[in-house]
Amino acid sequence: MIKNYKPIQYRHELKHIINPLEAEILNRRLNLLFSKDHYTLNEGYYDVHSLYFDTPDDRALKEKLNGVSQRHKFRIRYYNHDLSFIRLEKKMKHNGLCAKRSTKLTVKQVQDILNGDIDFLLKSGTPLMIEFYSALKGELLKPCVIVSYQRQAYTYDVSKVRLTIDRYLCTYKNIYDFLSLDHRKIGVDDFAVFEVKYNEFLPDIVKMAIQGLSQKTSAYSKFAKCRQIDW
């Protein structure tokens, strides 16, 4: 039996490219005002590892670089080298708003996907897995890049605000090592990326907290930056 998708809510998303000093000042400010994300380690951050998929003609990358207003891409993600909680995600953009669907995967299922053994997706009865299967078959999606970085994240219940500072963006040459990443990473960017996501409106306390950023909002993409690495 195939389950139906739950209704999805698109959210506002603002991105700022900031320098390391701004990132440190901003993090201290956010730490005083908001709650830390539940993935946060004792060190005050957590690691994010994502494996992205694209078509043979790089449709997802081209749509991002060309600023296509309605687009999507699939990725598999886990945190802090913890393989007990892995997610398949479909990230969607529509006229500047963003949304995400996700479902859990096991280590074996991820390894099967990497090996091209994907029939379990079709048999799962899970809408997102079935949609991913259709994209793998119909659009010839393949794993294309690993995107890793360190994240400091905070939340605020009003309007479901989420604030993140991402630093130390890197990638890895062999995408099939996604489940066993080592220290042979390739640094990509020295900038920090500050993102603000929220539902209906941006609360005044959040506006106050992010005042003084030197950079205006940006269309920066960690996915695109890592895809453009010249091996």
CSV table of N, CA, C and O in Angstrom, one decimal, residues 15 23 40 45 86 88 95 103 116 120 122 146 196 200 204:
chain,number,residue,atom,x,y,z
A,15,LYS,N,19.9,34.0,3.1
A,15,LYS,CA,21.2,33.6,3.2
A,15,LYS,C,22.2,34.8,3.2
A,15,LYS,O,22.0,35.7,2.4
A,23,ALA,N,31.1,35.6,11.8
A,23,ALA,CA,30.5,34.4,12.2
A,23,ALA,C,30.6,34.2,13.7
A,23,ALA,O,29.7,33.7,14.4
A,40,THR,N,23.3,19.4,18.2
A,40,THR,CA,24.5,20.1,18.6
A,40,THR,C,25.3,19.3,19.7
A,40,THR,O,24.8,18.7,20.6
A,45,TYR,N,28.8,22.7,18.1
A,45,TYR,CA,28.5,22.6,16.7
A,45,TYR,C,28.2,21.1,16.3
A,45,TYR,O,28.4,20.2,17.2
A,86,ILE,N,20.0,8.2,9.2
A,86,ILE,CA,20.3,8.7,7.9
A,86,ILE,C,19.0,9.1,7.2
A,86,ILE,O,18.0,8.3,7.3
A,88,LEU,N,16.9,10.3,3.6
A,88,LEU,CA,16.7,10.7,2.2
A,88,LEU,C,15.9,12.0,2.1
A,88,LEU,O,14.8,12.0,2.8
A,95,ASN,N,9.7,30.0,-6.2
A,95,ASN,CA,9.6,31.5,-6.2
A,95,ASN,C,10.2,32.0,-4.9
A,95,ASN,O,9.6,32.9,-4.2
A,103,THR,N,12.7,11.1,4.6
A,103,THR,CA,12.3,9.8,5.2
A,103,THR,C,13.6,9.1,5.6
A,103,THR,O,14.7,9.4,5.0
A,116,GLY,N,23.6,0.7,-6.9
A,116,GLY,CA,22.7,0.6,-8.0
A,116,GLY,C,21.5,-0.4,-7.7
A,116,GLY,O,20.7,-0.7,-8.7
A,120,PHE,N,14.2,-1.9,-3.8
A,120,PHE,CA,13.6,-1.7,-2.5
A,120,PHE,C,12.9,-0.4,-2.4
A,120,PHE,O,11.9,-0.3,-1.7
A,122,LEU,N,11.1,1.1,-4.7
A,122,LEU,CA,9.8,1.0,-5.4
A,122,LEU,C,8.8,0.2,-4.5
A,122,LEU,O,7.6,0.4,-4.4
A,146,ILE,N,29.8,15.0,-2.7
A,146,ILE,CA,29.6,15.0,-1.2
A,146,ILE,C,29.8,16.4,-0.7
A,146,ILE,O,30.8,17.1,-1.1
A,196,VAL,N,18.8,31.9,7.6
A,196,VAL,CA,17.6,32.1,8.4
A,196,VAL,C,16.4,31.6,7.7
A,196,VAL,O,16.1,32.0,6.6
A,200,GLU,N,5.7,32.3,8.7
A,200,GLU,CA,4.9,33.4,8.2
A,200,GLU,C,5.6,34.7,8.3
A,200,GLU,O,5.5,35.6,7.4
A,204,ASP,N,10.7,40.1,15.7
A,204,ASP,CA,11.6,41.3,15.9
A,204,ASP,C,12.9,40.9,16.6
A,204,ASP,O,13.9,41.5,16.3
